[in-house]
Coordinates of C-alpha atoms and ligand atoms in Angstrom, one line a residue:
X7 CA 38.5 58.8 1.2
X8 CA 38.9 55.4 1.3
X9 CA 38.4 54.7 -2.2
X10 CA 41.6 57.1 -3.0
X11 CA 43.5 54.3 -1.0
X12 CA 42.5 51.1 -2.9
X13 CA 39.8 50.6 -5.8
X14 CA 39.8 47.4 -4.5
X15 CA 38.1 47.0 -1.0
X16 CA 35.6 45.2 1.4
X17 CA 33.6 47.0 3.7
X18 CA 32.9 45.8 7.1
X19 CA 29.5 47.9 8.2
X20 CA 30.2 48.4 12.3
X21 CA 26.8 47.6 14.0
X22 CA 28.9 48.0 17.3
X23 CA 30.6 45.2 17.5
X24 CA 33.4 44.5 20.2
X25 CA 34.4 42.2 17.0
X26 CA 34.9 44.8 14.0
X27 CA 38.0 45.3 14.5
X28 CA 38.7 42.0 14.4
X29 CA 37.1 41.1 11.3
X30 CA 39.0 44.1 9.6
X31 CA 42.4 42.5 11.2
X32 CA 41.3 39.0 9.6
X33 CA 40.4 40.3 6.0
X34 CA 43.5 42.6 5.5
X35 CA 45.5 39.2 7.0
X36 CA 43.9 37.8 4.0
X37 CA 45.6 40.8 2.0
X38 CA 42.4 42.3 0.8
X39 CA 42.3 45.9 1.6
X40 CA 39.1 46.9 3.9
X41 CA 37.4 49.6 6.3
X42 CA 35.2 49.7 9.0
X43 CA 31.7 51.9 8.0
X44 CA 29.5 53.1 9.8
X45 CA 26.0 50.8 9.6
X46 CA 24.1 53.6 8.8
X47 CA 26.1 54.0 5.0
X48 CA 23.6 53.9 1.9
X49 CA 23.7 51.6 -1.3
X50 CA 24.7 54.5 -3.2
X51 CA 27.7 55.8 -0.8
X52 CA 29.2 52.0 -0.7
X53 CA 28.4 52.4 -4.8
X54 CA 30.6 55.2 -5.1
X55 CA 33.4 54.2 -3.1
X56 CA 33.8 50.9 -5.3
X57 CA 33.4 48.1 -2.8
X58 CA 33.9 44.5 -4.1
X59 CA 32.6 42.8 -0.9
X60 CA 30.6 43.9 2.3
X61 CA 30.6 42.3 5.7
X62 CA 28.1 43.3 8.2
X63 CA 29.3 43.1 11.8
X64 CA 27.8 41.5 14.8
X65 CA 26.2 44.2 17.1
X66 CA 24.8 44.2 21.1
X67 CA 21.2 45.3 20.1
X68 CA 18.2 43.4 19.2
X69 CA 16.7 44.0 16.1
X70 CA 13.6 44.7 17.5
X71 CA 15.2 47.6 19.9
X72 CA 13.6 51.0 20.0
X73 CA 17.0 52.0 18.6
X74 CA 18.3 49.0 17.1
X75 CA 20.1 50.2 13.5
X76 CA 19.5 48.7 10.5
X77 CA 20.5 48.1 7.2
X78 CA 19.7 50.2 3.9
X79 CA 17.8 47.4 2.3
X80 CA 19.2 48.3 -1.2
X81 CA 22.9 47.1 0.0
X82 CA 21.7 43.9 -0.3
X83 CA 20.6 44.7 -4.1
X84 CA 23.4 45.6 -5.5
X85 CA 24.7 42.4 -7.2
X86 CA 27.6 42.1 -4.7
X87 CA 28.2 39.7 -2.1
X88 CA 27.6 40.2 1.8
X89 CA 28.4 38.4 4.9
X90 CA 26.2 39.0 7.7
X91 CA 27.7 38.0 11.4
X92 CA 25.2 37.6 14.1
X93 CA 23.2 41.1 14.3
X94 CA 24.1 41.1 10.8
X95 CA 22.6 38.0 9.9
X96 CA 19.9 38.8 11.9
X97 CA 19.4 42.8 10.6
X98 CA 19.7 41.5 6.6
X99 CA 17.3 38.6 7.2
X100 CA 14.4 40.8 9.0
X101 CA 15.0 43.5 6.3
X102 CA 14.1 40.8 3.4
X103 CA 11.1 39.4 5.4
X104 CA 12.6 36.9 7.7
X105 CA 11.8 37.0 11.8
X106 CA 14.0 36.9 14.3
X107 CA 13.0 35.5 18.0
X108 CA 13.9 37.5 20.6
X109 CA 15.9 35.9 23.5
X110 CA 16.7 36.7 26.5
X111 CA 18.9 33.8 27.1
X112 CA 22.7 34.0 25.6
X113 CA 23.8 31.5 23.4
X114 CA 27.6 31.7 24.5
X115 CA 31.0 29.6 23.8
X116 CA 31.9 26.7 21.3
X117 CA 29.2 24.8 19.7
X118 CA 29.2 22.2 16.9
X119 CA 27.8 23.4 13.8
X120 CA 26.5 20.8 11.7
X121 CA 27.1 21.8 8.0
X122 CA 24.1 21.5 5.7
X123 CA 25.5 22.2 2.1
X124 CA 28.6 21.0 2.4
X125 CA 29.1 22.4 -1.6
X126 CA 28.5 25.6 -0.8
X127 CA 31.3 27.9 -1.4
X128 CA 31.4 29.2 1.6
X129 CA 32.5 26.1 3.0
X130 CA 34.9 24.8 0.8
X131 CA 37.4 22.9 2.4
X132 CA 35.7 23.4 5.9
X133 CA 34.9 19.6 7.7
X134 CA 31.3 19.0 7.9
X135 CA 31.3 19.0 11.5
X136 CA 33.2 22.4 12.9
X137 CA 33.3 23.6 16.1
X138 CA 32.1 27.3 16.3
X139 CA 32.0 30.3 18.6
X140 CA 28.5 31.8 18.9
X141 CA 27.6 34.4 20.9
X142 CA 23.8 35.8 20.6
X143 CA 20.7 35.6 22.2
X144 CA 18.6 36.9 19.0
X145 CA 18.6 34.0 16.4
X146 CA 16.8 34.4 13.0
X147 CA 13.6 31.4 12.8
X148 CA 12.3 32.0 9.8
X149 CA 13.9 32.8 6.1
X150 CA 12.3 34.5 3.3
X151 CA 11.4 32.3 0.0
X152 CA 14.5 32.2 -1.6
X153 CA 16.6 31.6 1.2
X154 CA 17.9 28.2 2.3
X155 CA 19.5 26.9 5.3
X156 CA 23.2 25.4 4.6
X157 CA 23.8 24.9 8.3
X158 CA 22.8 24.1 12.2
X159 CA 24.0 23.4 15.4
X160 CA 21.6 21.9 18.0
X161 CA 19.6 25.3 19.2
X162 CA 20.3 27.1 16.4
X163 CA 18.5 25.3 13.6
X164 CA 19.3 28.5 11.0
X165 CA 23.0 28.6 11.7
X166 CA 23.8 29.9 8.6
X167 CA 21.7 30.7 5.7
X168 CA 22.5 31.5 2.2
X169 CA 20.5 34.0 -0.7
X170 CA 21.8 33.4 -4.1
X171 CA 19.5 35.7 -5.5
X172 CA 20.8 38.5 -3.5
X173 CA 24.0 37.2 -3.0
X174 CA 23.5 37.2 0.7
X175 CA 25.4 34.4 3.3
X176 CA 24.8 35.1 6.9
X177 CA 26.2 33.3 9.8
X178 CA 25.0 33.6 13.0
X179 CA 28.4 32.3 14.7
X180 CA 32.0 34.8 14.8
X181 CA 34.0 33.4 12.0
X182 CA 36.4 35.8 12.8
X183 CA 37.5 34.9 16.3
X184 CA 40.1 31.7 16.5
X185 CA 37.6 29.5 18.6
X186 CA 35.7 29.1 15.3
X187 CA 38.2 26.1 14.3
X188 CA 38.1 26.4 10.1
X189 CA 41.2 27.9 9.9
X190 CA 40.2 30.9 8.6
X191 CA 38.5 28.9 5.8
X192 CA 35.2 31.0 6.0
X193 CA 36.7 34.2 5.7
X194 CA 38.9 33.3 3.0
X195 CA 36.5 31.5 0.9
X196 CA 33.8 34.8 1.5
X197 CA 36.9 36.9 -0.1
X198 CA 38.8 35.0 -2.6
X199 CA 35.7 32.6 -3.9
X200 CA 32.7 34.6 -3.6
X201 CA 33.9 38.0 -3.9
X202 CA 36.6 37.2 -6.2
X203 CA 39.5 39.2 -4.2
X204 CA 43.0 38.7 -5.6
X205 CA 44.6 39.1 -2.5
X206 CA 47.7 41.3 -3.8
X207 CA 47.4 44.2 -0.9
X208 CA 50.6 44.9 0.7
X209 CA 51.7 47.9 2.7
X210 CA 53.9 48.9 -0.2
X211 CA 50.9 49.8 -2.1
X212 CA 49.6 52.0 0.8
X213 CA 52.8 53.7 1.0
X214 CA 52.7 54.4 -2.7
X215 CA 48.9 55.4 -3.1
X216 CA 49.4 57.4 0.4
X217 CA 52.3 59.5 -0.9
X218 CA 50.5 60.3 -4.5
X219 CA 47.6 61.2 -2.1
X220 CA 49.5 64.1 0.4
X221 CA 51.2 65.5 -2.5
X222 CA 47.9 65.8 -4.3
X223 CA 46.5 66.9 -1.0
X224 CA 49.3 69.4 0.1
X225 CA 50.1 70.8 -3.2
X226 CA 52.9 73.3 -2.9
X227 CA 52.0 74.4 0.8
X228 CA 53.7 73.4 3.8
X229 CA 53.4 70.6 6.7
X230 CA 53.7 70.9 10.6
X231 CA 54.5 68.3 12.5
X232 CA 54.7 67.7 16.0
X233 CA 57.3 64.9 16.1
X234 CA 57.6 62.9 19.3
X235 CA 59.5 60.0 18.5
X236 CA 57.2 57.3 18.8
X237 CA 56.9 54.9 16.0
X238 CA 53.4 57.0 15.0
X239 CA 54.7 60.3 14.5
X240 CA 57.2 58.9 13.2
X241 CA 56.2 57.3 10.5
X242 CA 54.1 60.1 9.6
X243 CA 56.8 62.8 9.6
X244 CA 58.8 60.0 7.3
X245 CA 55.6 59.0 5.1
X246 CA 55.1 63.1 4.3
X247 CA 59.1 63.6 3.9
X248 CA 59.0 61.0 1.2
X249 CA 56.1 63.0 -0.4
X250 CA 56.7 66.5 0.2
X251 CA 60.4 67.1 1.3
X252 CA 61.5 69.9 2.5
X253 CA 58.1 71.2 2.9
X254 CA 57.4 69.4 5.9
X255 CA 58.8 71.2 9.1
X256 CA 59.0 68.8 12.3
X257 CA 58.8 70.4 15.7
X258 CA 60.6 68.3 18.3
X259 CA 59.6 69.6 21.8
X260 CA 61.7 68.8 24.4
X261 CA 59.0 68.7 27.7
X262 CA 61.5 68.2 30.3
X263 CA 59.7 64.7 31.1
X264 CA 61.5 62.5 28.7
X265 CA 63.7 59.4 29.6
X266 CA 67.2 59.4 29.7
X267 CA 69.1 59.9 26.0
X268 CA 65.5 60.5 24.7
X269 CA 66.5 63.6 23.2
X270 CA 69.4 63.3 21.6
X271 CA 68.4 59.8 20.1
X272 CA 65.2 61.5 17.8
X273 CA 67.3 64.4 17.0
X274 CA 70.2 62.2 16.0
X275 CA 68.0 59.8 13.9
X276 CA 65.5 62.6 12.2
X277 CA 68.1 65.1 11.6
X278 CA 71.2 63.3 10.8
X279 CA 70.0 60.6 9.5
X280 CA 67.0 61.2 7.4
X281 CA 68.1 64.9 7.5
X282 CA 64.6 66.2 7.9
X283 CA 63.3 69.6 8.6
X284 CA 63.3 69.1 12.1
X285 CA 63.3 72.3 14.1
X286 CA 64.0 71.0 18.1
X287 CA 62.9 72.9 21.0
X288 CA 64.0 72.6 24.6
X289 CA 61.1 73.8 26.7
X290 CA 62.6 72.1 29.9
X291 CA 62.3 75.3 32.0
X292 CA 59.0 76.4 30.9
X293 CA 57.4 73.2 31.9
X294 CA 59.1 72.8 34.8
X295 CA 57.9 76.4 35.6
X296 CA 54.2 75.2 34.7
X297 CA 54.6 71.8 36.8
X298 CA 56.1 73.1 40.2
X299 CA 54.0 72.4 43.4
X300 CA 51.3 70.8 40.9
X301 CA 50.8 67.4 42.8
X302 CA 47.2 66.3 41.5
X303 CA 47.5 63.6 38.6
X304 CA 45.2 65.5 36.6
X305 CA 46.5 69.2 37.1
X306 CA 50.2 67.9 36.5
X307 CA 48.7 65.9 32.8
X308 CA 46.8 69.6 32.2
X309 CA 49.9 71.4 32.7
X310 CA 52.1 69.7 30.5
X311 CA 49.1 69.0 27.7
X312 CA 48.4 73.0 27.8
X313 CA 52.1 74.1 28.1
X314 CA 52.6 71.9 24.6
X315 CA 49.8 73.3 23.2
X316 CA 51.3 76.8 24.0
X317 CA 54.5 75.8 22.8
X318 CA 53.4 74.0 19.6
X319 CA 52.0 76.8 18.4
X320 CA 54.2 79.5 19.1
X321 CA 57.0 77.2 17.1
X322 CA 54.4 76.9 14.0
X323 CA 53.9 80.5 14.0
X324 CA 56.6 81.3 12.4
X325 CA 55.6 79.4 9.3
X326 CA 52.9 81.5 7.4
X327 CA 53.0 79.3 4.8
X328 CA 51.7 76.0 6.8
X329 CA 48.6 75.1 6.0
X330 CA 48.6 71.4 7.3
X331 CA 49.3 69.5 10.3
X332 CA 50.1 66.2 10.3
X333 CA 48.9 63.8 12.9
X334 CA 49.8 60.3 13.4
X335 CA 46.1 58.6 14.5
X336 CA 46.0 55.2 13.7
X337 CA 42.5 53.0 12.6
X338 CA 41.1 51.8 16.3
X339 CA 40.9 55.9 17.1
X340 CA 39.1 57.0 13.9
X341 CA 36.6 53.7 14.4
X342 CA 35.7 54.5 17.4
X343 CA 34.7 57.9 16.4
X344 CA 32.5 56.4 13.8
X345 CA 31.0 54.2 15.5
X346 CA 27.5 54.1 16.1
X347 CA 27.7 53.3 19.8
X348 CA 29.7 55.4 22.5
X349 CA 31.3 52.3 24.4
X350 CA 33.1 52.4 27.8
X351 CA 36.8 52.4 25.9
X352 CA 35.8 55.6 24.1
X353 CA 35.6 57.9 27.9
X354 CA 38.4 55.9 29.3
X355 CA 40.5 56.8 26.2
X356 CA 39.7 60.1 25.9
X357 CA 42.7 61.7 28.6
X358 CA 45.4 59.7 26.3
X359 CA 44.8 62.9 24.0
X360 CA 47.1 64.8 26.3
X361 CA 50.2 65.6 24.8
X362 CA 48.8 65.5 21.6
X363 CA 47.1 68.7 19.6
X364 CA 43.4 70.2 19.9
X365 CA 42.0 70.1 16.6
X366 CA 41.1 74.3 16.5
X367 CA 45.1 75.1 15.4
X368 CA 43.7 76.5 12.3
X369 CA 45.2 74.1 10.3
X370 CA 44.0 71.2 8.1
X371 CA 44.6 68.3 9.4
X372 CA 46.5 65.6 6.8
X373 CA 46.3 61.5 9.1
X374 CA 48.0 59.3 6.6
X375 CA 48.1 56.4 9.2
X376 CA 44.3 56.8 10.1
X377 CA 43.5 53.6 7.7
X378 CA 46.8 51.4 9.5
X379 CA 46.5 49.1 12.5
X380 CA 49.7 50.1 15.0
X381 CA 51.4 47.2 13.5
X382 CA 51.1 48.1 10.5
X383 CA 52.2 51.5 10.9
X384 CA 55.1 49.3 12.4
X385 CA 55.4 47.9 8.6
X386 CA 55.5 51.0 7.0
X387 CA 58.3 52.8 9.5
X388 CA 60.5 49.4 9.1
X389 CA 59.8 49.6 5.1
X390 CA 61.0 53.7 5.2
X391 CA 64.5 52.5 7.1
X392 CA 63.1 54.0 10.5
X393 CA 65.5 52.0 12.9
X394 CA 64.4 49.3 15.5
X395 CA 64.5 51.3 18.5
X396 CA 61.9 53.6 16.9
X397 CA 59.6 50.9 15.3
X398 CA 59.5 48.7 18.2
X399 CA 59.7 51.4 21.0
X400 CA 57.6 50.7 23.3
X401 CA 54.7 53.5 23.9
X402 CA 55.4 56.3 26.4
X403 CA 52.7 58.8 27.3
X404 CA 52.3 62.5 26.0
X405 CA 52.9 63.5 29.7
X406 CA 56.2 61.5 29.9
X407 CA 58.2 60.8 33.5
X408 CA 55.3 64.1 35.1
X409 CA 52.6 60.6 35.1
X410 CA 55.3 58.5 36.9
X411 CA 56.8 60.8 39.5
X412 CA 53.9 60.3 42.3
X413 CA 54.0 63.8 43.8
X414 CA 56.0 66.7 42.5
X415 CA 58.2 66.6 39.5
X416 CA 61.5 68.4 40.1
X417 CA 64.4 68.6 38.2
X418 CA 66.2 66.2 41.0
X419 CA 63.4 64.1 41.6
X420 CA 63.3 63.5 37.0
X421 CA 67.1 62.7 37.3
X422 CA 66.2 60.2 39.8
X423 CA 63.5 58.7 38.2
X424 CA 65.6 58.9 34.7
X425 CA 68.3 56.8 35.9
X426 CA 66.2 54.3 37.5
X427 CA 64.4 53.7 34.7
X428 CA 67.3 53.2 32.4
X429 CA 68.4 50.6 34.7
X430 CA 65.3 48.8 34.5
X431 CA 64.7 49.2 30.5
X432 CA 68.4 48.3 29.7
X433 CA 68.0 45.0 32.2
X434 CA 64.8 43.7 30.4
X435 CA 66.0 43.9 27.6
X436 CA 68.1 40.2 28.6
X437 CA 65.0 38.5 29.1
X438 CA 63.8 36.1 26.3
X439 CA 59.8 37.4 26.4
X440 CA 61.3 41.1 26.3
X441 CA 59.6 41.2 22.7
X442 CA 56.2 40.2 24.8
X443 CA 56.3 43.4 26.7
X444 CA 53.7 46.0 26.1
X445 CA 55.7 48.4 28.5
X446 CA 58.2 48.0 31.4
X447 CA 59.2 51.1 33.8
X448 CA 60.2 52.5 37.1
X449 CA 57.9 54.9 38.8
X450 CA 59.3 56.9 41.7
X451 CA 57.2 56.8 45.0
X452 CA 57.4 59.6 47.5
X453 CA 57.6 56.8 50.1
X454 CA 60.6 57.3 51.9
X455 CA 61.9 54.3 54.2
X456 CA 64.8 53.5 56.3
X457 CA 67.7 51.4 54.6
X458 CA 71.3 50.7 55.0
X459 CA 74.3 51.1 52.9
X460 CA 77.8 50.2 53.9
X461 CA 77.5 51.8 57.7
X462 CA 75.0 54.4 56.8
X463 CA 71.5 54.5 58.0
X464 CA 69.7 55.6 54.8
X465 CA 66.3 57.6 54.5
X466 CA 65.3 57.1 51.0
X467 CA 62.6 57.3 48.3
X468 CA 61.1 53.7 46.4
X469 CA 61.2 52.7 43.1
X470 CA 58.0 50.9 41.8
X471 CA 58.9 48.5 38.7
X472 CA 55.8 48.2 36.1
X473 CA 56.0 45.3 33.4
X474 CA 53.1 44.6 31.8
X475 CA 51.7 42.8 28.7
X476 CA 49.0 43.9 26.6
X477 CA 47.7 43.9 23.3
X478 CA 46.4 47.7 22.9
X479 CA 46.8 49.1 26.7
X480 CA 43.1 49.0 27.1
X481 CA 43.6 46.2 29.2
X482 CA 46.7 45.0 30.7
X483 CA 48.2 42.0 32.5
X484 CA 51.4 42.2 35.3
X485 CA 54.8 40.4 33.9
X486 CA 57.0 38.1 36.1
X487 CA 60.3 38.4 34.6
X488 CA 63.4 35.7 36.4
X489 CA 64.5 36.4 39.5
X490 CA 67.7 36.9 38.1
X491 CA 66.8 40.1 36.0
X492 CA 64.7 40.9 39.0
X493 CA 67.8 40.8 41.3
X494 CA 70.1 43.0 38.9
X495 CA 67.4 45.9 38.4
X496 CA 67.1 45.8 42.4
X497 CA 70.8 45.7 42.8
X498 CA 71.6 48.1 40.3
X499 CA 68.8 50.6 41.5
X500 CA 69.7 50.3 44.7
X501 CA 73.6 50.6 44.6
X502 CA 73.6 53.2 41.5
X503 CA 70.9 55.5 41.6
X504 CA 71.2 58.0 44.8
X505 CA 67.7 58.8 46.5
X506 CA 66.6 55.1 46.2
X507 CA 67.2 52.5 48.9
X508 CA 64.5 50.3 48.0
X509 CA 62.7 48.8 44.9
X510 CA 58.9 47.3 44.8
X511 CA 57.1 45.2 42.4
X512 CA 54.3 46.1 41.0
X513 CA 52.0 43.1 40.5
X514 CA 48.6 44.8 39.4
X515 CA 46.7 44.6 36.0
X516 CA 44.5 46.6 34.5
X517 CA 41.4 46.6 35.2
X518 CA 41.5 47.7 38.3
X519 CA 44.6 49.6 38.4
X520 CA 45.8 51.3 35.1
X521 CA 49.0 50.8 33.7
X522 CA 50.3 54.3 34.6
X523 CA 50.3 55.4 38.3
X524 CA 48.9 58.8 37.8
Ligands
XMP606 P1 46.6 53.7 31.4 O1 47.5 54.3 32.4 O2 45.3 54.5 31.2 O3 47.4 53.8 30.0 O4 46.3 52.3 31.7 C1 47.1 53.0 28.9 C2 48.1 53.3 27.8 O5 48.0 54.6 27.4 C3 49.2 55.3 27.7 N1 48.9 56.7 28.2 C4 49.0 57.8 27.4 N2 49.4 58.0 26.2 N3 49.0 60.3 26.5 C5 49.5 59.3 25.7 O6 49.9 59.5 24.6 C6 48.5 60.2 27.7 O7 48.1 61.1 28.4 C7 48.5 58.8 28.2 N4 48.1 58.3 29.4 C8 48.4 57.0 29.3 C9 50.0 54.5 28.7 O8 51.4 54.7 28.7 C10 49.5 53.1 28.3 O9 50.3 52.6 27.2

């Protein structure tokens, strides 16, 4: 698939790596068009795909592990260059005849790496003396023949080595993370000098190649789409329009859990303004129906993943002719299901599928954005006209307001919630780092306490306020915004939204607690 997208790519082999990801966001930085493989690919499958470059990823195993993976010797045969980082130093090294000393002490943090060959092209432009981040215990202590050394730090004496018969340069520091001070001069030179990259990607050319590829794909059959208003499906509904037209229907389901003006703002933007075929659906009551006297955080995400299951595909039935559904998963999700090891973050993201589609519809599934980076994605929805308050909307759960109501959602309790929450989204908006938020929202407690207003003893539910930065919700740290904004939301809450005499903080970051309450 992914030489459909660019005949022009690097591939980063994933040895399981917390860093692939990183080295993918660093070469496409550099405007070179790349994917993230699994370790186990073969000469002849990178062959066919048409790779110009190939970077092999760091990894938490020892080489010598009972399970360890390795590397199809003939990748590093084929006449083209490769980077090896760390465990991919180490893995190309032992597979051309070189030992590796097992460790168990961690070499960890910045060191000084003392630079050899100061010609080589790897480190043109780089100072002779760079401060590096390593983090191994494993090190490579002995190099075939035709290797040589071009660089070492005070334990490491083989802290980079270089092949020029196989084309091989392996680095047993993390070019790719910012601690390695060469201003991206290692990556750069690996792409533009060594593997001769030209550097012209853009995310024009992937919306090009991607429409040519779903019109090729869906032919003259038709596209369902379960269109939520976030910038993902979004995109994805506006990527296929381009492509397809009219034969793309979008299902808009109104779950009863959405925020205030929700609704009418992706009905007013899809229909009216890119006048798509955008069927909308209010299911309010069925939900409801499904949610009441469910109290249990998971029961209450079950019940509104299952009823939009239900709903989804009683709306697509009508559509004999649909043959596709379109999805909007994004790179980090289709990476971690390729990658060789199952870490933590795969189990802890596996409940954000709720409010999103099983894959046993009966339909093929069409993922245009499953190359893109969420930013990117960002690019592409700015680059089709999709207006700011969908690009940079910040993300809200498939199970909407149901997660943030602690206890039972009712159709008073949502109003209450609704309007607290504008409040407190409108407010934030006035502070200068409101661009540096990753989310900000009221949760309604079912904590009632005593308060006053004018002469009335009040007996009231709370208001919890969540801000919280992050960079991709797997971890997550508590915003301070100015007492001023902090005042307003209070006062506002307090004086405008009945059912609420008091407003909390919430001052916890993830890990331990987890962004949403329930
Ligand atoms: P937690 O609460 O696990 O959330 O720290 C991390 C991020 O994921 C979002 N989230 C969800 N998104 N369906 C979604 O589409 C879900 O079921 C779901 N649960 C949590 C949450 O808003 C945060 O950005």
């Amino acid at each position: 698939m992914a030489s459909e997208i660019s005949n022009e790519f690097c591939a980063i082999l994933d040895f399981g790596s917390q860093y692939s990801q990183l080295i993918a966001r660093r070469v496409r930085e550099n405007r070179v068009y790349c994917e993230i493989l699994p370790c186990s690919i073969t000469a002849r499958e990178l062959q066919e795909k048409g790779v110009r470059g190939v970077i092999l990823s760091g990894g938490p195993c020892g080489v010598y592990d009972e399970n360890a993976p390795q590397l199809d010797p003939e990748i590093l045969g084929m006449d083209l260059p490769v980077l090896g980082i760390c465990y991919g130093m180490q893995v190309a090294c032992q597979s051309t005849g070189g030992a590796v000393t097992p460790s168990t002490e961690r070499e960890y943090g910045d060191t000084t790496l003392l630079i050899d060959q100061s010609d080589n092209p790897i480190f043109y432009g780089c100072d002779e003396k760079l401060q590096v981040w390593m983090s191994h215990g494993d090190r490579v202590n002995e190099i075939p023949d035709n290797f040589c050394a071009i660089a070492h730090t005070e334990n490491t004496p083989l802290a980079a080595v270089f092949d020029p018969t196989s084309k091989f340069w392996g680095l047993q520091f993390h070019p790719e993370v910012t601690h390695t001070q060469d201003d991206g001069k290692i990556l750069n030179n690996f792409l533009y000098r060594i593997c001769r990259f030209t550097g012209d990607w853009e995310i024009q050319d992937y919306v090009t190649r991607s429409v040519d590829e779903i019109r090729e794909t869906v032919g003259n059959n038709r596209v369902v789409c379960a269109l939520s208003g976030g910038v993902d499906s979004s995109v994805v509904a506006l990527l296929i329009h381009k492509a397809i037209g009219d034969r793309l229907t979008c299902f808009f389901i109104d779950n009863g859990v959405l925020r205030e003006g929700e609704a009418k703002q992706v009905c007013d933007i899809f229909q009216n303004q890119f006048q798509l075929d955008f069927r909308f659906i209010d299911a309010t009551d069925r939900f409801l129906e499904r949610l009441a006297g469910v109290i249990e955080p998971e029961e209450k995400r079950k019940a509104i993943g299952y009823q939009f299951i239900d709903e989804f595909r009683e709306a697509a039935k009508q559509f004999t002719d649909a043959k596709f559904l379109a999805q909007g998963t994004l790179y980090p999700d289709v990476i971690e299901s390729v990658s060789p090891f199952e870490g933590p973050s795969a189990t802890i993201k596996s409940h954000h599928n709720v409010g999103g589609l099983p894959e046993d519809l009966g339909f093929e599934l069409i993922e245009p954005l499953r190359f893109l980076f969420k930013d990117e994605a960002r690019l592409i929805g700015k680059e089709l006209g999709l207006p700011d308050e969908i690009v940079q909307r910040q993300p809200f759960p498939g199970p909407g307001l149901g997660i943030r109501i602690v206890g039972e959602v009712t159709r008073e309790r949502l109003a209450t919630l609704r309007a607290a929450d504008q409040i407190v989204r409108k407010e934030l908006q006035e502070w200068s780092r409101f661009r540096d938020i990753w989310q900000g929202f009221a949760v309604l407690l079912p904590v009632r306490s005593v308060g006053v207003q004018g002469d009335q003893r009040t007996y009231d539910c709370t208001a919890a306020i969540r801000i919280v930065e992050s960079t991709d919700g797997m971890t997550a740290n508590w915003m301070l915004p100015p007492q001023e904004i902090l005042a307003r939301i209070s006062n506002r809450i307090c004086n405008e939204v009945q059912g609420i005499n008091r407003v909390v903080l919430d001052i916890s970051s993830k890990p331990p607690s987890t962004i949403e309450w329930e």
